[in-house]
Each structure stands twice: as structure tokens, then as C-alpha cells.
Coordinates of C-alpha atoms in Angstrom, one line a residue:
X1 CA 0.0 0.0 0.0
X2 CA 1.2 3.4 -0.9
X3 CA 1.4 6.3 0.8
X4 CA -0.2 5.4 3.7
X5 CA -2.3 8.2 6.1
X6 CA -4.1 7.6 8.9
X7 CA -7.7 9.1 9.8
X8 CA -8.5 10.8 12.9
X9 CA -10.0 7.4 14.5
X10 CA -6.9 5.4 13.7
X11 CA -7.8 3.7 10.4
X12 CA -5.1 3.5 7.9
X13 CA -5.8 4.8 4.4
X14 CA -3.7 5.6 1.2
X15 CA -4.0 8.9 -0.2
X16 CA -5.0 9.0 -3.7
X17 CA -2.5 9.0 -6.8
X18 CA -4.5 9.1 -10.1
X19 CA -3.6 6.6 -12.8
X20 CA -3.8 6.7 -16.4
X21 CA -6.1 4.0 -17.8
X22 CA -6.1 2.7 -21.8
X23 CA -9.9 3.1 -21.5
X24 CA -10.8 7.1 -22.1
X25 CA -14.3 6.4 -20.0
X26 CA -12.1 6.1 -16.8
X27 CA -9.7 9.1 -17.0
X28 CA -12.1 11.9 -16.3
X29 CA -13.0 9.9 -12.7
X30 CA -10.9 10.5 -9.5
X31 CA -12.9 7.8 -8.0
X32 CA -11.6 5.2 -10.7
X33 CA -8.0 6.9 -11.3
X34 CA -7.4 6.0 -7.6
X35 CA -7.8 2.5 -8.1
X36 CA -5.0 0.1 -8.8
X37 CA -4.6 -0.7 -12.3
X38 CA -6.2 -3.9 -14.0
X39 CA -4.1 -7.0 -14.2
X40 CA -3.9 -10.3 -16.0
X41 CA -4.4 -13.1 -15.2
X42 CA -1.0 -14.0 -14.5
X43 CA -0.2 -11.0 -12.4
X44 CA -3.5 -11.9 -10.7
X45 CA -2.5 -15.2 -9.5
X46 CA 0.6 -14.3 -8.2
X47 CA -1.2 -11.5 -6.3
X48 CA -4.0 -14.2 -4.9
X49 CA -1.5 -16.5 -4.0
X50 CA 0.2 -17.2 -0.2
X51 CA 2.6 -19.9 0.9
X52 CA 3.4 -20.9 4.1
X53 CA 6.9 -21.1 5.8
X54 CA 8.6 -23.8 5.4
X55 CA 11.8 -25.1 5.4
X56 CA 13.0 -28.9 4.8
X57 CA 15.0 -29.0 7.6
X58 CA 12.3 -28.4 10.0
X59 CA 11.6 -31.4 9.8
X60 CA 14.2 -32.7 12.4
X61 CA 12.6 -30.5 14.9
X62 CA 11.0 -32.1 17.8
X63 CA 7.8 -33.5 17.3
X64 CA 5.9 -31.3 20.0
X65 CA 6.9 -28.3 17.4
X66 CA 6.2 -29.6 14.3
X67 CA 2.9 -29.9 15.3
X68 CA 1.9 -26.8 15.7
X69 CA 3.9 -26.0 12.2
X70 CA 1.4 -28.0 10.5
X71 CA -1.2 -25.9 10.8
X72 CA 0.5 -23.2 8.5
X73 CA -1.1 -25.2 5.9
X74 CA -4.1 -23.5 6.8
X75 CA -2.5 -19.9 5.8
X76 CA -2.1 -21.7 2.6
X77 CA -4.2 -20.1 -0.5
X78 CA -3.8 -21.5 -4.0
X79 CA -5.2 -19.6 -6.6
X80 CA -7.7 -21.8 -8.9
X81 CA -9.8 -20.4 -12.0
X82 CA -12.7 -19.8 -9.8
X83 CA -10.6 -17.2 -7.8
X84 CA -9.5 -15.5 -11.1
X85 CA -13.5 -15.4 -12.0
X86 CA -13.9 -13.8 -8.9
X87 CA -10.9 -11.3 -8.7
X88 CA -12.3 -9.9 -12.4
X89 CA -16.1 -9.9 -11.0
X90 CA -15.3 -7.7 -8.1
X91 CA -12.8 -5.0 -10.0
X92 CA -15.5 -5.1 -13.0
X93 CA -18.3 -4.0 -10.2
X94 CA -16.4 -1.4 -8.7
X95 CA -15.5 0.3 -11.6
X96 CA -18.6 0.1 -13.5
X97 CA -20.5 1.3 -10.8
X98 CA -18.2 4.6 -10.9
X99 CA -18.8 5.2 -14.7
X100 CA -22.1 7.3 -13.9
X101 CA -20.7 8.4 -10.3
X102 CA -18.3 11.1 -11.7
X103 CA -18.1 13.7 -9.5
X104 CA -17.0 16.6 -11.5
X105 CA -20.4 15.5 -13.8
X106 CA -23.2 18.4 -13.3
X107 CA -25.8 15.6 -13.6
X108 CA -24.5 13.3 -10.9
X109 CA -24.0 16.6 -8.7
X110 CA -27.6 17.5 -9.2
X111 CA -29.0 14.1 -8.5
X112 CA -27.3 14.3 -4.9
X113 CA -28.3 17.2 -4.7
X114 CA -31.8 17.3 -5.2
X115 CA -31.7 14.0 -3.5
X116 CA -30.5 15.9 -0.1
X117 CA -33.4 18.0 -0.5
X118 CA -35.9 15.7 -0.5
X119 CA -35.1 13.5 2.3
X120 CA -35.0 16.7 4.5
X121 CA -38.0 17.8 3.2
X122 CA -39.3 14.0 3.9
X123 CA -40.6 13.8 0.0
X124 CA -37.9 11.4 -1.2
X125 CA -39.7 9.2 -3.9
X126 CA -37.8 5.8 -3.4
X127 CA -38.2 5.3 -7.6
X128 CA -37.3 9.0 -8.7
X129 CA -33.6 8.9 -10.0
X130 CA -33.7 12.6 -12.4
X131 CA -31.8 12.6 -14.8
X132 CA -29.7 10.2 -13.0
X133 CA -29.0 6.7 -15.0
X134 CA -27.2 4.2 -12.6
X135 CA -24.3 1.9 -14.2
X136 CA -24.7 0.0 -11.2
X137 CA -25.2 -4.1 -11.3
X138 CA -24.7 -6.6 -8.5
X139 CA -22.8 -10.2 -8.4
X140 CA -23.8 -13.0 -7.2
X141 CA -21.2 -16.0 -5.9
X142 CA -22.9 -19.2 -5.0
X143 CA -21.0 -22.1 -3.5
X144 CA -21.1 -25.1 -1.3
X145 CA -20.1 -24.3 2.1
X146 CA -16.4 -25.0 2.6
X147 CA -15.1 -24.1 -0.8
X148 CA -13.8 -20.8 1.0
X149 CA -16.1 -18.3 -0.7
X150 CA -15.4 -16.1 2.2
X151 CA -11.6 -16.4 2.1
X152 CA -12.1 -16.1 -1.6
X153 CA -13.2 -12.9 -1.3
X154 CA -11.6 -11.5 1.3
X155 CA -8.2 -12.4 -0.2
X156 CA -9.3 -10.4 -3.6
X157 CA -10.5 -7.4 -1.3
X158 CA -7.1 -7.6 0.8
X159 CA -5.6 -6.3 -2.5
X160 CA -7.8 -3.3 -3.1
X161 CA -7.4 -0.4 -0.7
X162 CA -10.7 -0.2 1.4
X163 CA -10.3 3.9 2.2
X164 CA -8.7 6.2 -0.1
X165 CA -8.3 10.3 0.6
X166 CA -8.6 12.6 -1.8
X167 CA -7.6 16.4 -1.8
X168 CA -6.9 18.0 -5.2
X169 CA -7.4 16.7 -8.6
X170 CA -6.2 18.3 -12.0
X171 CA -5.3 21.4 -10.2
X172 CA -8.8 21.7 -8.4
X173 CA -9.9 21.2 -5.1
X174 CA -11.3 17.8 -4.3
X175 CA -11.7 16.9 -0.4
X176 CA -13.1 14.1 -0.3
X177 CA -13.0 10.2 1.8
X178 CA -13.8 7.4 -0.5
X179 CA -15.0 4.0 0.7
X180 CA -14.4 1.7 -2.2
X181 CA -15.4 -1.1 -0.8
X182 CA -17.6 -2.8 3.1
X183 CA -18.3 -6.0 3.4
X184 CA -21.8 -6.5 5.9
X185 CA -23.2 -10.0 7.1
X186 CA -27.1 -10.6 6.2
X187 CA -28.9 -10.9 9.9
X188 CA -29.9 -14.3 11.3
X189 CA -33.4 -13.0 11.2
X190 CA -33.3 -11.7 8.2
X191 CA -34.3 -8.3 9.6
X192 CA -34.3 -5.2 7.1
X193 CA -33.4 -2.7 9.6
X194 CA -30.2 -5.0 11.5
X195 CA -28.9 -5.1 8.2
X196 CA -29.1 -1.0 8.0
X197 CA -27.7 -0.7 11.6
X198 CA -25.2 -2.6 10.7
X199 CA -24.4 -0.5 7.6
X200 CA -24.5 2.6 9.5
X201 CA -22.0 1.2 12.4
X202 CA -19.4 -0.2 10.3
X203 CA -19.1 3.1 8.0
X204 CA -19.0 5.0 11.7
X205 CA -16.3 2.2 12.7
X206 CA -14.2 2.5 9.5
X207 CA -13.9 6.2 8.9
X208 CA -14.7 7.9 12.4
X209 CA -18.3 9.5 11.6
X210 CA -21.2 9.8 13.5
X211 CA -23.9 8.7 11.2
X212 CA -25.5 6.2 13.8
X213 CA -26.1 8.8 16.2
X214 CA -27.0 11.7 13.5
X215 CA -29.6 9.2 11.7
X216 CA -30.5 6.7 13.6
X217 CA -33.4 6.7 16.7
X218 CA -35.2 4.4 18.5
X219 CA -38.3 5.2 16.3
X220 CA -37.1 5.5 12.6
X221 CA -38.3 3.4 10.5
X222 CA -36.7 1.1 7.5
X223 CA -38.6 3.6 5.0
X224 CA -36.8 6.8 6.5
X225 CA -33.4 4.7 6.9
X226 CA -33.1 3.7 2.6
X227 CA -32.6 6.8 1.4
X228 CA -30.0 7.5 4.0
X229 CA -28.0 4.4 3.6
X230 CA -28.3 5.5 -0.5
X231 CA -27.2 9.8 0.1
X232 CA -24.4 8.5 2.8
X233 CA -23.2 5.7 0.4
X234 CA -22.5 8.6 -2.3
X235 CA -21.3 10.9 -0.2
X236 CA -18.3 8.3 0.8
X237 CA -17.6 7.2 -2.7
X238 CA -18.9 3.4 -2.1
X239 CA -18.2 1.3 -4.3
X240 CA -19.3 -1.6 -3.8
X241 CA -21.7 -3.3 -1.2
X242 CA -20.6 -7.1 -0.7
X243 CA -23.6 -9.0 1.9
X244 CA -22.0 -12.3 2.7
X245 CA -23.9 -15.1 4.2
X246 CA -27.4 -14.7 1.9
X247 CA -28.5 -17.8 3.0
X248 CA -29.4 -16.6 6.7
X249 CA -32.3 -14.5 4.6
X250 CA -35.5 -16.3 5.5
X251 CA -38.4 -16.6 4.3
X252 CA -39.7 -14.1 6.1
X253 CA -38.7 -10.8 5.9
X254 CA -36.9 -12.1 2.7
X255 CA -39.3 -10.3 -0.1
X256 CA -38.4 -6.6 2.2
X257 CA -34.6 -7.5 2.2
X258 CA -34.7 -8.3 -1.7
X259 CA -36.4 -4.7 -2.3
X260 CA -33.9 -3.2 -0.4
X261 CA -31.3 -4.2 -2.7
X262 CA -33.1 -3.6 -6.0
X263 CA -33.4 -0.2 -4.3
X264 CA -29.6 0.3 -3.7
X265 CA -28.8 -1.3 -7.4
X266 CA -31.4 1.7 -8.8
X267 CA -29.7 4.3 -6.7
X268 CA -26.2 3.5 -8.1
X269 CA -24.6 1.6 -5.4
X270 CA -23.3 -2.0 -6.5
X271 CA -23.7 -5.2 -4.5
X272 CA -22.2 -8.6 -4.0
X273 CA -24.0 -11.0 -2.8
X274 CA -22.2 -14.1 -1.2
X275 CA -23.8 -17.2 0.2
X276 CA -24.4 -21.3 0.3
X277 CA -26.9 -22.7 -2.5
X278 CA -29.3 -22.1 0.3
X279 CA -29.9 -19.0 -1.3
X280 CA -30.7 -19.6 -4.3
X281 CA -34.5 -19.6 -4.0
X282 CA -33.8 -16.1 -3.5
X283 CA -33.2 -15.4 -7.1
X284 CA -36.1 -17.0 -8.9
X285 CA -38.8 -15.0 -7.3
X286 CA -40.0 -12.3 -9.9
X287 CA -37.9 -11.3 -13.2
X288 CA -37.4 -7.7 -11.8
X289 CA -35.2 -8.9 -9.0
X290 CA -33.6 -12.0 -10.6
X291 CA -32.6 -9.4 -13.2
X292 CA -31.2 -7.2 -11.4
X293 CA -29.0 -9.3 -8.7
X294 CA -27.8 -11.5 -11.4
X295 CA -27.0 -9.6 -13.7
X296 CA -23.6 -8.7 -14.5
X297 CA -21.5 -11.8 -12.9
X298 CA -23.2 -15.3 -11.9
X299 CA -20.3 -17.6 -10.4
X300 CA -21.3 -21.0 -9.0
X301 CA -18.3 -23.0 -6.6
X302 CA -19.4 -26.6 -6.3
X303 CA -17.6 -29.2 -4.9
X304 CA -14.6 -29.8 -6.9
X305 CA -14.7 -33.5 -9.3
X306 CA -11.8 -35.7 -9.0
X307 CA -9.6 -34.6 -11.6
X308 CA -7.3 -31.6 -13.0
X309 CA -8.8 -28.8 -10.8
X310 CA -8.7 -31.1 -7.4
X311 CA -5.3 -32.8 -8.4
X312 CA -3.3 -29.7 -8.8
X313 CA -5.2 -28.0 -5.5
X314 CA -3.6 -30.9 -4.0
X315 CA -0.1 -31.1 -5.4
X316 CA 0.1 -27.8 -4.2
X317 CA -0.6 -28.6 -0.3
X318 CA 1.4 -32.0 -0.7
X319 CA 5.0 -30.3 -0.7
X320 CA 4.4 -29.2 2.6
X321 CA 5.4 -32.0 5.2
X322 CA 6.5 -32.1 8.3
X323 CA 6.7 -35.7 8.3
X324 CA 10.1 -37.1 8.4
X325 CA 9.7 -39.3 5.7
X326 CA 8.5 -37.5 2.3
X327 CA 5.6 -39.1 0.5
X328 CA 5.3 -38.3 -3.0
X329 CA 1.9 -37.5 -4.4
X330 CA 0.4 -40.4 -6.3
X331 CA -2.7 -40.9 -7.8
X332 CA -4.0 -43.8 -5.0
X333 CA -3.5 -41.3 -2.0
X334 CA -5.2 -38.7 -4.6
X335 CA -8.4 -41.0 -4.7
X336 CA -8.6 -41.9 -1.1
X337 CA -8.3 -38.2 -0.1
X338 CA -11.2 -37.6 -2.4
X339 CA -13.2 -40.2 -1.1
X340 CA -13.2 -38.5 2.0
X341 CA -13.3 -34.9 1.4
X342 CA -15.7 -35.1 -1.9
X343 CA -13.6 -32.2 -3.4
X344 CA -14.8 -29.8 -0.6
X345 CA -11.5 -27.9 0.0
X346 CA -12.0 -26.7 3.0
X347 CA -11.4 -30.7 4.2
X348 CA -9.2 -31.9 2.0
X349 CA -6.5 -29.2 3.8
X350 CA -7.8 -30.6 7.6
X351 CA -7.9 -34.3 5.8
X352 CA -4.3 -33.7 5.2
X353 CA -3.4 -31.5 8.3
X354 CA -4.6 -34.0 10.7
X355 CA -3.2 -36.8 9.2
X356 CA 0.3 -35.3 9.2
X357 CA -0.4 -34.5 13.2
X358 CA -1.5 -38.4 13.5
X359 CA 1.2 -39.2 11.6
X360 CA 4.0 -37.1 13.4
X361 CA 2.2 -38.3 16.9
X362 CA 2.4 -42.2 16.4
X363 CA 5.9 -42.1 15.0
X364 CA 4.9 -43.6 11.6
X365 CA 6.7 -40.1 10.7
X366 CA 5.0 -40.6 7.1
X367 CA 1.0 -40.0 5.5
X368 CA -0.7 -43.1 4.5
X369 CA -3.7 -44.1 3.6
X370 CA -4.7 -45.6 6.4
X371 CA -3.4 -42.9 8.1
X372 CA -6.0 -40.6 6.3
X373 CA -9.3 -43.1 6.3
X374 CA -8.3 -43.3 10.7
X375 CA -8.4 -39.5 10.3
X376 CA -11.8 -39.1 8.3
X377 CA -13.4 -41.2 10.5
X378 CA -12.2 -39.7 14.3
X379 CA -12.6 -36.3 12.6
X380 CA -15.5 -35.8 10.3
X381 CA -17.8 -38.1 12.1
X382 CA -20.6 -35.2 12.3
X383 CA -20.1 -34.4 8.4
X384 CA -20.3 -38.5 7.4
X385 CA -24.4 -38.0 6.8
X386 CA -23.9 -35.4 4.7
X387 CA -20.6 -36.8 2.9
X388 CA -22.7 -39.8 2.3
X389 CA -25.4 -37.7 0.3
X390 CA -23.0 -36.3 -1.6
X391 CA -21.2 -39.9 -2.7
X392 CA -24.2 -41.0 -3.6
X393 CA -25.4 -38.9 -5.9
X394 CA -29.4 -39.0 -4.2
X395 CA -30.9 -35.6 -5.1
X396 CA -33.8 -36.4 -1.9
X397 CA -30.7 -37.2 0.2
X398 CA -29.1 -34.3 -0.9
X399 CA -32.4 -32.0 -0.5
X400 CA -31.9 -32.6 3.2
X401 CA -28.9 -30.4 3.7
X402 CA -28.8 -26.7 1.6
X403 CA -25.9 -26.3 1.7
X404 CA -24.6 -29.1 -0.3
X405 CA -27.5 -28.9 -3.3
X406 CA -25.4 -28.7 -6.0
X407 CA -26.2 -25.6 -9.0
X408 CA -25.5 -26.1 -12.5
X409 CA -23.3 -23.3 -13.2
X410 CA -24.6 -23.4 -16.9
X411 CA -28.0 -22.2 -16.7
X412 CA -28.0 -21.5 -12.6
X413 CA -31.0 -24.3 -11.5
X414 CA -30.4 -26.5 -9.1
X415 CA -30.0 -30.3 -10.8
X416 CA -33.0 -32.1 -11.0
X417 CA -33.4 -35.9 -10.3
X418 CA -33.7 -36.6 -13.9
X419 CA -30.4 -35.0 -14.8
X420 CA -28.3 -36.6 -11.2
X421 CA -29.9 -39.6 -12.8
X422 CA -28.2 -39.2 -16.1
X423 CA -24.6 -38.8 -14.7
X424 CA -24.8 -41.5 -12.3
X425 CA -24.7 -46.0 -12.7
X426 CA -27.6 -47.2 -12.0
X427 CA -27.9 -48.0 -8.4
X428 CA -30.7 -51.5 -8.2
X429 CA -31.6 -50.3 -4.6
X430 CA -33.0 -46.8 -5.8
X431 CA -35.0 -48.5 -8.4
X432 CA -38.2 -48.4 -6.5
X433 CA -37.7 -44.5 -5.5
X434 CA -37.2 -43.7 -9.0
X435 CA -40.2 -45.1 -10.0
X436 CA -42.2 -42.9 -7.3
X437 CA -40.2 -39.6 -8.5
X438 CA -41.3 -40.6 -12.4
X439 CA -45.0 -41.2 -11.4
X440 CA -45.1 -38.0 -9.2
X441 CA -42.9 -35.8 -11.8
X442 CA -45.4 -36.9 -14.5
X443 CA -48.3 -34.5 -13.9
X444 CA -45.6 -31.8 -14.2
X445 CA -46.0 -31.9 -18.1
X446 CA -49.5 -31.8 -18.3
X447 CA -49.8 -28.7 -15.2
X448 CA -51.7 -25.8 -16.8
X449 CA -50.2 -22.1 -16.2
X450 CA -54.0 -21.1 -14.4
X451 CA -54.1 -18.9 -11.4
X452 CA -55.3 -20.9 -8.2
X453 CA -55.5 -19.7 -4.5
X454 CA -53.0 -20.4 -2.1
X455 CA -54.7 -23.0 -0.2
X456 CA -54.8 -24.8 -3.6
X457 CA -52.1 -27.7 -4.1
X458 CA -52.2 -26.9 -7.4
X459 CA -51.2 -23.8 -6.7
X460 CA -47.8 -25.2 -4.6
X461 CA -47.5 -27.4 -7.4
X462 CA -47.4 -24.4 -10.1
X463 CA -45.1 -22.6 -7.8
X464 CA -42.5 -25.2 -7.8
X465 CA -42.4 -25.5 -11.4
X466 CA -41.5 -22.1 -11.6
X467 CA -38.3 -21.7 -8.8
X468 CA -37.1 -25.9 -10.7
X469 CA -38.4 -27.6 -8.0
X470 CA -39.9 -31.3 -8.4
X471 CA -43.3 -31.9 -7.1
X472 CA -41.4 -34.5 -4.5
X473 CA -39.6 -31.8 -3.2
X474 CA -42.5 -29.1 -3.1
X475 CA -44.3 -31.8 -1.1
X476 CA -42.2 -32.8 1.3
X477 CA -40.9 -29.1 2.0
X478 CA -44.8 -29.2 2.6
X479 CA -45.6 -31.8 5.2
X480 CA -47.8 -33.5 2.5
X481 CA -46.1 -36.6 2.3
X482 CA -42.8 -38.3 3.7
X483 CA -39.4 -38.5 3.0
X484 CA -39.2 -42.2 1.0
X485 CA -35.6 -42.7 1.6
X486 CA -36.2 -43.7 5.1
X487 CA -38.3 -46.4 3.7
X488 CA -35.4 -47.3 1.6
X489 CA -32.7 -47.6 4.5
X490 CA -34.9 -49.3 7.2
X491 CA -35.6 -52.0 4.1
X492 CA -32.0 -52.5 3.2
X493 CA -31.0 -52.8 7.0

């Protein structure tokens, strides 16, 4: 970081050098000129990428040490093409979303402007914009829990200065803070106004205002808090709005969070939206927001398939041992690791940290494969049920836990049985449930788009069609019938 400053409250910020860019739209912007230039996707890697310490002849230290060096495999971060999606999703948000936020442009000066004056005035219309036309968009990153979305991101933001200061550009005048990025969780309970709280406490935290006190009381509603969270975001140069965690938005209070977001995306402010493929459902409720918060980057993170992707991911952990004895990587340990971890990366780095500990602890002083199956067992014992939905391949199985559901990053659905079906051998003891999903699935063909009331089951029916749901699944969600599988297992015992 360059030229560092620090704020008033102790944050540390950079102060602004403007940068010449080969795209004309960006150099008439101080709020893009500050930013570090674009890379490829070399330069990208290498700037993603951390190593651990280590050094071969630590391995000769005693045992009780090398224990604890082991777990610097877990400061290890190995760029994949996923990360390089991700990188190139973010920078493209931020600097979109500047395009229409020039500063030194009359029109974007006026909107604020006349925006100020209506929320004093208290006659903000939440769908007036002027003469205002946003460039905003929001992304949307959708993954399995464990595949280090968060990490993910936070190691792209880690290279982008959060606060930058400004104070004369071209020759002019320009005093101004600029937030490019803040990073909020979505509430638990899926509350509207935590999630503006929040907003208003960490800007207070990061750059020393006093915005929660000055707009926020005990009786203000979410209505009079929007079009605060929308001035103050322009006033600090936001650029972008990342809300990890998506899947904690419920049901209810779901359809007011949603709103909120198409609100910000309208005002100009850009979003990121981060969560398991438990929040999916969110997307698929009316075209205006499926629109909007997919629309500019879609990126889907399933668990990884055994081959190049999870092979390299693992050649790159496997130089690391502590172990006296070196094992080289070979294509048996690669499968068994697999087996174990079903490409969720998150425990294919514990699969191998804890084996090396074991390993170290017993004196075998080398990883085996017995040595990891003794692991997987002590250690993942509350993840086997859902391990074992994932190995074998049973979308009903699956169903049970959202965070594993796997997307198909093609057309963003969530696989149906039919198409798990079509990738998988035929398994003789899922015969019988197949033949229930078939008959039930059936009807789905012949469903007519009518309107029926809620009470209706036709109208559940109709409804599940629409977000690529199977009438099993809208059922059982339902309480109208049982889950089959347990039929299955207590007649194969």
C-alpha cells in the first residue's frame, strides 16, 4: 500500500495517486483513477497466492513443534480459475458502478443534490432517480459451504485499498474520503433494519463519523433509513456493497430485504451478494429482481470432481510436510483423499493437516492411507451423513442439507433428479424410488399455467415449477407426504 495516512479514529488509508487508464471512460474519474490498475491473469495469481513457511530441515525438529507447524497449511491459498473469476467480477463491479458516479459531472452533482433536499424535506420518492442513469449491477457467488467463498473474497479485497483520501485533482480542489469497498453479514433473522444498523456502524467504525447517532433513533423506520443508507453511500464514494452469508435470509422478511437491494442497485450503489446454495431460492422469485441481482456476474463453486482442478489444489498442499519421511503425491493417496473430502476444499486441507499431526504423533513419521481413512473417521464423524449424500449422488438425500445442493453453473437451477440420474450408474436399490419420482414428476408436463389460491395444491405445485423444483420436493418441503428414503434404508437394513 502506498502512501499510507491515517484518519482521525486510527484507520489506515492511502492517499489518492490518479492513474492513467487505456480506456478514455475512466480518465475523467478520481474515483476510478485512484484504483490500482487492472491485471492479467497471471499477475492476478501471483497476487491471490500465499505460501506458508517452510523449510526442509524443520523437519528434524521435535515433534511437539512440528505440530503446531502443521497448521500453517491453513494460511495456505492456491489460486484456482474460480478465484481469477472472482478477482475480475469484483474490479469489474467497482468500476462500472463509478462510470455514472463522476463527480466533477453536473448531472451526478444535481441528483445528490436534489436527492438531499428531498429526504430533508421528507418527499424522497424511493423510484425517482432525475436525470440520474445508474451503471450500477450486482454479483452473485454461489457455492457449497467449505469451498472458501469467504476467504475467496476477502483475499481479492485484501488487495484493493478499502479507504482512499482525496484532496486535489487536476489542479482543483477535491476533499473528499472514498469508501471503495464494506463488506456486511445478512442478519440471522433476516431483519431489514439490522442489516441498515449494521451498515451505519461499520461506516461509523471504519472512517470515524457519527452517522448512527445523527440518523438513527429508536423510532425511525426502515422507510426513513433507505434513502439515507443510499445519500451516505454517495457521499463516501462506495463502491461496492458485498452482503455475505445470503443464505441466513428467510423466508420471512426475505421479499423486504430483496427490495432493499433492488433499491440500492437503482440508486447506483453496487452489490455482491455471497452465500451457500441455500440461497438460491432467493433469485427465482419475480424477473425484476432475478434481473437485477444476477446480472452482471453469476459464479457457482461446487464441490470440486476428481480430476485436473482437485489434483493440482492438492499437489500444491502436498510439498508441505513435516513428516520425516517424504511421501510423493500419487494418484492412489489422490483417490482416497477424495473419497473422504468429496472435493470440498476446505477438508481436503484438515484431511491432510490431521493426518500429518497423527502421523507425526504415532511415530509412523509418514502420511498413508490408512493414516487418512483413521483421520476421516475420528474427525469428520458429524459431516459422514452429509458426505454420504454427496457420494451418492441422491438428489432427496441431498435435499436434506442446503448447503450441499449442488447448482449447474450453466443455466443457474439446481440439478433435478432426472439429470443426477443421467450422470450416475444405475444403483438397483434406488430403483423403487425412482419409480415414485417418475409417477409423481409426471403430472408436471400436463400442469396448466392457471391462477389458483394459495390453499390450492395446485397452486404449490405451479409454484414449484417455476423456482425448478420437483413436485417430491415441493411436497415434502410441505408436510404433504414423507421423505421415501427412510423407507429405503430401514428396508436395506
Amino acid at each position: 500500500m502506498s502512501n499510507p495516512i491515517f484518519l482521525p479514529n486510527g484507520m489506515e488509508a492511502i492517499k489518492a495517486e490518479y492513474k492513467k487508464f487505456p480506456l478514455q471512460e475512466f480518465n475523467q474519474n478520481p474515483l476510478i483513477q485512484a484504483l490500482p490498475p487492472l491485471l492479467d491473469k497471471a499477475a492476478i495469481i501471483r497476487k491471490l497466492m500465499v505460501r506458508p513457511i517452510y523449510k526442509d530441515e524443520e523437519k528434524y525438529v521435535d515433534s511437539a513443534y512440528r505440530i503446531y507447524m502443521v497448521n500453517r497449511l491453513f494460511q495456505l491459498f492456491t489460486p484456482l480459475p474460480v478465484h481469477v473469476e472472482v478477482w475480475n467480477m469484483i474490479h469489474s463491479l467497482i468500476m462500472q458502478g463509478y462510470l455514472a458516479r463522476n463527480p466533477f459531472d453536473k448531472h451526478y452533482k444535481q441528483y445528490i443534490n436534489e436527492s438531499g433536499k428531498e429526504i430533508i424535506n421528507r418527499s424522497f420518492d424511493i423510484n425517482s432517480r432525475q436525470n440520474f442513469r445508474t451503471t450500477a449491477g450486482c454479483g452473485t457467488f454461489i457455492g457449497y459451504s467449505g469451498m472458501g467463498k469467504t476467504t475467496t473474497i476477502n483475499r481479492v479485497l485484501s488487495n484493493i485499498p478499502q479507504v482512499i483520501v482525496h484532496n486535489q485533482y487536476r489542479g482543483i480542489h477535491y476533499n473528499q474520503i472514498q469508501l471503495v469497498w464494506l463488506k456486511l453479514e445478512a442478519p440471522s433473522n433476516s431483519s431489514l433494519k439490522a442489516l441498515c444498523l449494521q451498515f451505519f456502524m461499520k461506516i461509523d467504525e471504519l472512517l470515524g463519523t457519527n452517522n448512527y447517532k445523527k440518523y438513527v433513533s429508536r423510532n425511525m423506520s426502515v422507510d426513513h433509513m433507505l434513502p439515507l443508507i443510499s445519500q451516505v453511500s454517495h457521499n463516501i464514494g462506495l463502491g461496492l456493497l458485498i452482503i455475505d452469508e445470503t443464505q441466513n435470509i428467510k423466508k420471512r422478511g426475505a421479499d423486504q430485504i430483496m427490495n432493499f437491494f433492488v433499491y440500492l442497485i437503482n440508486s447506483g450503489i453496487n452489490l455482491c451478494l455471497i452465500g451457500t446454495p441455500g440461497a438460491y431460492d432467493l433469485f427465482g422469485k419475480e424477473l425484476r429482481m432475478t434481473r437485477r441481482l444476477t446480472g452482471n456476474a453469476e459464479i457457482i463453486y461446487n464441490n470440486m470432481k476428481y480430476g485436473n482442478e482437485f489434483t493440482y489444489l492438492l499437489e500444491s498442499i502436498w510439498k508441505y510436510q513435516w513428516t520425516q519421511n517424504f511421501i510423493p503425491f500419487n494418484e492412489e493417496l489422490g483417490k482416497a483423499i477424495y473419497e473422504e473430502t468429496q472435493g470440498i476444499s476446505d477438508l481436503v486441507v484438515k484431511l491432510f493437516v490431521y493426518s500429518q499431526q497423527l502421523a507425526i504423533e504415532n511415530g509412523e513419521e509418514e502420511v498413508s492411507i490408512n493414516i487418512i481413512k483413521k483421520v476421516a473417521k475420528d474427525k469428520f464423524k458429524l459431516l459422514q451423513p452429509m458426505l454420504e449424500a454427496i457420494r451418492s449422488g441422491n438428489p432427496h438425500k441431498i435435499a436434506k442439507y442446503e448447503d450441499i445442493r449442488r447448482i449447474n453453473s450453466e443455466n443457474f437451477v439446481v440439478s433435478n433428479s432426472r439429470e443426477t440420474r443421467k450422470q450416475e450408474p444405475v444403483n438397483p436399490k434406488r430403483v423403487k424410488e425412482v419409480e415414485i419420482v417418475d409417477k409423481i414428476e409426471e403430472p408436471r408436463k400436463k400442469l396448466k399455467q392457471k391462477e389458483y389460491k394459495e390453499d390450492d395444491l395446485r397452486y404449490l405445485l405451479q409454484r414449484g415449477v417455476q423456482i425448478e423444483k420437483t413436485p417430491y420436493q415441493v411436497l415434502l418441503e410441505n408436510e404433504y407426504i414423507e421423505d421415501t428414503t427412510n423407507w429405503i434404508e430401514v428396508n436395506d437394513l
